[in-house]
Coordinates of N, CA and C in Angstrom, one line a residue:
M1 N 61.0 162.6 33.2 CA 62.0 161.8 33.8 C 62.9 162.6 34.7
R2 N 63.1 162.2 35.9 CA 63.9 162.9 36.8 C 65.0 162.0 37.5
R3 N 66.0 162.6 38.0 CA 67.0 161.9 38.7 C 66.3 161.2 39.9
G4 N 66.6 159.9 40.1 CA 66.0 159.1 41.1 C 64.8 158.3 40.7
D5 N 64.3 158.6 39.5 CA 63.2 157.8 38.9 C 63.6 156.4 38.6
L6 N 62.7 155.5 38.8 CA 63.0 154.1 38.3 C 62.2 153.9 37.0
V7 N 62.9 153.3 36.1 CA 62.4 153.1 34.7 C 62.8 151.7 34.2
T8 N 62.2 151.3 33.1 CA 62.7 150.1 32.5 C 63.4 150.5 31.2
I9 N 64.6 149.9 31.1 CA 65.4 150.2 29.9 C 65.5 148.9 29.1
A10 N 65.6 149.1 27.8 CA 65.6 148.0 26.8 C 66.7 148.3 25.8
G11 N 67.0 147.3 25.0 CA 68.0 147.5 24.0 C 69.4 147.3 24.5
R12 N 70.4 147.7 23.7 CA 71.8 147.5 24.0 C 72.2 148.5 25.1
I13 N 72.6 148.0 26.2 CA 73.2 148.9 27.2 C 74.6 148.5 27.6
G14 N 75.2 147.6 26.7 CA 76.6 147.2 26.8 C 76.8 145.9 27.5
G15 N 77.9 145.3 27.0 CA 78.4 144.0 27.6 C 77.4 142.9 27.8
D16 N 77.3 142.4 29.0 CA 76.5 141.2 29.3 C 75.0 141.6 29.4
Y17 N 74.6 142.8 29.2 CA 73.3 143.3 29.5 C 72.5 143.6 28.2
E18 N 73.0 143.1 27.1 CA 72.4 143.4 25.8 C 71.0 142.9 25.7
G19 N 70.0 143.8 25.3 CA 68.7 143.3 24.9 C 67.8 143.0 26.1
K20 N 68.2 142.7 27.2 CA 67.4 142.3 28.3 C 66.7 143.5 29.0
P21 N 65.4 143.7 28.9 CA 64.8 144.8 29.6 C 65.0 144.6 31.1
R22 N 65.4 145.7 31.7 CA 65.6 145.7 33.2 C 65.3 147.0 33.8
P23 N 65.1 147.0 35.1 CA 64.9 148.3 35.8 C 66.2 149.0 35.9
A24 N 66.1 150.3 36.0 CA 67.3 151.2 36.2 C 66.8 152.4 36.9
V25 N 67.8 153.1 37.5 CA 67.5 154.4 38.2 C 68.2 155.5 37.4
I26 N 67.5 156.6 37.1 CA 68.1 157.7 36.4 C 69.1 158.4 37.4
I27 N 70.3 158.5 36.9 CA 71.3 159.2 37.7 C 71.8 160.5 37.1
Q28 N 71.4 160.8 35.9 CA 71.7 162.0 35.3 C 71.0 163.2 35.9
S29 N 71.7 164.4 35.9 CA 71.1 165.6 36.5 C 69.9 166.0 35.7
D30 N 68.9 166.6 36.4 CA 67.7 167.1 35.8 C 68.0 168.3 34.9
D31 N 69.2 168.8 34.9 CA 69.5 170.1 34.2 C 69.8 169.8 32.7
F32 N 69.7 168.6 32.3 CA 69.9 168.2 30.8 C 68.8 167.5 30.2
P33 N 67.6 168.1 30.2 CA 66.4 167.3 29.6 C 66.4 167.2 28.1
E34 N 67.2 167.9 27.4 CA 67.2 167.9 25.9 C 68.2 167.0 25.3
T35 N 68.9 166.3 26.1 CA 69.9 165.3 25.5 C 69.2 164.1 24.9
D36 N 69.8 163.5 23.9 CA 69.2 162.3 23.2 C 69.3 161.1 24.1
S37 N 70.2 161.1 25.1 CA 70.4 160.0 25.9 C 70.3 160.4 27.4
V38 N 70.2 159.3 28.3 CA 70.1 159.5 29.7 C 71.1 158.5 30.4
T39 N 71.8 159.0 31.4 CA 72.7 158.1 32.2 C 71.9 157.5 33.3
V40 N 72.1 156.1 33.4 CA 71.3 155.3 34.4 C 72.3 154.4 35.1
S41 N 71.8 153.8 36.2 CA 72.5 152.7 36.8 C 71.4 151.5 36.8
P42 N 71.7 150.4 36.2 CA 70.8 149.3 36.2 C 70.6 148.7 37.5
L43 N 69.5 148.0 37.7 CA 69.2 147.3 39.0 C 69.3 145.8 38.7
T44 N 69.6 145.0 39.7 CA 69.7 143.6 39.6 C 69.0 143.0 40.9
S45 N 68.5 141.8 40.7 CA 67.9 141.1 41.9 C 68.9 140.2 42.6
V46 N 70.1 140.2 42.1 CA 71.2 139.3 42.6 C 72.1 140.1 43.6
D47 N 72.2 139.7 44.8 CA 73.0 140.4 45.8 C 74.5 139.9 45.6
A48 N 75.4 140.9 45.3 CA 76.8 140.6 45.0 C 77.6 140.8 46.3
D49 N 77.0 141.1 47.4 CA 77.7 141.4 48.6 C 78.9 142.3 48.4
A50 N 78.6 143.4 47.8 CA 79.6 144.4 47.5 C 79.0 145.8 47.9
P51 N 79.0 146.1 49.2 CA 78.3 147.3 49.6 C 78.7 148.6 49.0
L52 N 80.0 148.7 48.5 CA 80.4 150.0 47.9 C 80.0 150.0 46.4
L53 N 79.6 148.9 45.8 CA 79.2 148.8 44.4 C 77.7 148.5 44.2
R54 N 77.0 148.1 45.3 CA 75.6 147.8 45.2 C 74.8 148.5 46.3
L55 N 73.8 149.2 45.9 CA 72.9 149.9 46.8 C 71.6 149.1 46.9
R56 N 71.3 148.6 48.1 CA 70.1 147.8 48.3 C 68.9 148.7 48.3
I57 N 67.9 148.2 47.6 CA 66.6 148.9 47.5 C 65.5 147.9 47.8
D58 N 64.8 148.1 48.9 CA 63.7 147.2 49.3 C 62.4 147.7 48.7
P59 N 61.5 146.8 48.3 CA 60.2 147.2 47.7 C 59.4 148.1 48.7
T60 N 58.9 149.2 48.1 CA 58.0 150.1 48.9 C 56.9 150.6 47.9
P61 N 55.8 151.2 48.4 CA 54.8 151.7 47.6 C 55.3 152.8 46.7
T62 N 56.4 153.5 47.1 CA 57.0 154.6 46.3 C 57.8 154.1 45.1
N63 N 58.5 153.0 45.3 CA 59.4 152.6 44.2 C 58.7 151.5 43.3
N64 N 57.7 150.9 43.8 CA 56.9 149.9 43.1 C 57.7 148.7 42.6
L65 N 58.8 148.4 43.3 CA 59.6 147.2 43.0 C 58.9 146.0 43.5
R66 N 59.0 144.9 42.9 CA 58.4 143.6 43.4 C 59.3 142.8 44.3
H67 N 60.6 143.0 44.1 CA 61.6 142.3 44.9 C 62.7 143.2 45.3
T68 N 63.4 142.8 46.4 CA 64.6 143.5 46.8 C 65.5 143.6 45.6
S69 N 66.1 144.7 45.4 CA 67.0 144.9 44.2 C 68.2 145.7 44.7
W70 N 69.2 145.7 43.8 CA 70.4 146.4 44.1 C 70.8 147.3 42.9
V71 N 71.0 148.6 43.2 CA 71.5 149.5 42.1 C 73.0 149.1 41.8
M72 N 73.3 148.8 40.6 CA 74.7 148.4 40.2 C 75.5 149.7 39.9
I73 N 76.1 150.2 40.9 CA 76.9 151.4 40.8 C 78.0 151.3 39.8
D74 N 78.5 150.1 39.7 CA 79.6 149.8 38.8 C 79.2 149.5 37.4
K75 N 77.9 149.6 37.0 CA 77.4 149.3 35.7 C 76.7 150.5 35.1
I76 N 77.2 151.7 35.4 CA 76.6 152.9 34.8 C 76.6 152.9 33.3
A77 N 75.5 153.3 32.7 CA 75.3 153.2 31.3 C 74.6 154.5 30.8
T78 N 74.8 154.9 29.6 CA 74.1 155.9 28.9 C 73.2 155.3 27.8
V79 N 71.9 155.6 27.9 CA 70.9 154.9 27.1 C 70.1 155.9 26.3
R80 N 69.8 155.6 25.1 CA 69.0 156.5 24.3 C 67.6 156.6 24.9
R81 N 67.1 157.8 24.9 CA 65.8 158.1 25.5 C 64.7 157.2 24.9
V82 N 64.8 156.9 23.6 CA 63.8 156.0 23.0 C 63.8 154.6 23.6
N83 N 64.8 154.2 24.3 CA 64.9 152.9 24.9 C 64.6 152.9 26.4
I84 N 64.0 154.0 26.9 CA 63.6 154.1 28.3 C 62.1 154.3 28.4
G85 N 61.5 153.4 29.2 CA 60.1 153.5 29.5 C 59.7 154.5 30.5
Q86 N 58.4 154.7 30.7 CA 57.9 155.7 31.6 C 58.4 155.3 33.0
A87 N 58.6 156.3 33.9 CA 58.9 156.0 35.3 C 57.8 155.2 35.9
F88 N 58.2 154.1 36.7 CA 57.2 153.3 37.4 C 57.4 153.5 38.9
G89 N 58.4 154.2 39.3 CA 58.6 154.4 40.8 C 59.7 155.4 41.0
R90 N 60.1 155.5 42.2 CA 61.1 156.5 42.5 C 61.8 156.1 43.8
L91 N 63.2 156.4 43.9 CA 63.9 156.2 45.1 C 63.4 157.2 46.1
D92 N 63.5 156.8 47.4 CA 63.1 157.8 48.4 C 64.4 158.7 48.7
D93 N 64.2 159.7 49.6 CA 65.2 160.7 49.8 C 66.5 160.0 50.4
A94 N 66.3 159.1 51.3 CA 67.4 158.4 52.0 C 68.2 157.6 50.9
E95 N 67.5 156.9 50.0 CA 68.2 156.1 49.0 C 68.9 157.0 48.0
L96 N 68.3 158.2 47.7 CA 69.0 159.2 46.9 C 70.3 159.7 47.5
V97 N 70.3 159.9 48.8 CA 71.5 160.3 49.5 C 72.6 159.2 49.4
Q98 N 72.2 158.0 49.6 CA 73.1 156.9 49.5 C 73.7 156.8 48.1
L99 N 72.9 157.0 47.1 CA 73.3 157.0 45.7 C 74.3 158.1 45.4
N100 N 73.9 159.3 45.9 CA 74.8 160.5 45.7 C 76.2 160.3 46.4
R101 N 76.2 159.5 47.4 CA 77.5 159.2 48.1 C 78.3 158.2 47.4
A102 N 77.6 157.2 46.9 CA 78.3 156.0 46.2 C 78.9 156.4 44.9
L103 N 78.2 157.2 44.1 CA 78.6 157.4 42.7 C 80.0 158.1 42.7
P104 N 80.2 159.2 43.4 CA 81.6 159.8 43.3 C 82.7 159.0 43.9
V105 N 82.4 158.1 44.8 CA 83.4 157.2 45.3 C 83.8 156.2 44.2
F106 N 82.8 155.6 43.5 CA 83.1 154.7 42.5 C 83.9 155.4 41.3
L107 N 83.5 156.6 41.0 CA 84.1 157.3 39.9 C 85.4 158.0 40.2
G108 N 85.8 157.9 41.5 CA 87.1 158.5 41.9 C 87.0 160.0 42.0
L109 N 85.8 160.5 42.3 CA 85.6 162.0 42.4 C 85.5 162.4 43.8
A110 N 85.4 161.5 44.8 CA 85.3 161.8 46.2 C 86.6 162.1 46.8
G111 N 86.6 163.1 47.7 CA 87.8 163.4 48.5 C 88.8 164.2 47.7

């Protein structure tokens, strides 16, 4: 599992997202492979028209998504590794750059 990989997460990830398996992108640094959990941002197929909080990802052969999806920057969660499936795809370099720009803005770490 690497930062930028798309995976399926299951189990409790907090709030309204309990128990529903859903795709997510790994946002945790690759420098911490031994932790019991991994930090992710879930994906949704619902466009919230919030460009600072939602990163649009269109289906490609690299990401293997079936539908246009949005990374929910505002729904960051830490999930136990046992609740994360194998990577089924990956964000491309341009999408990773967008993700890298959006996360610090949302977390108040930019500027």
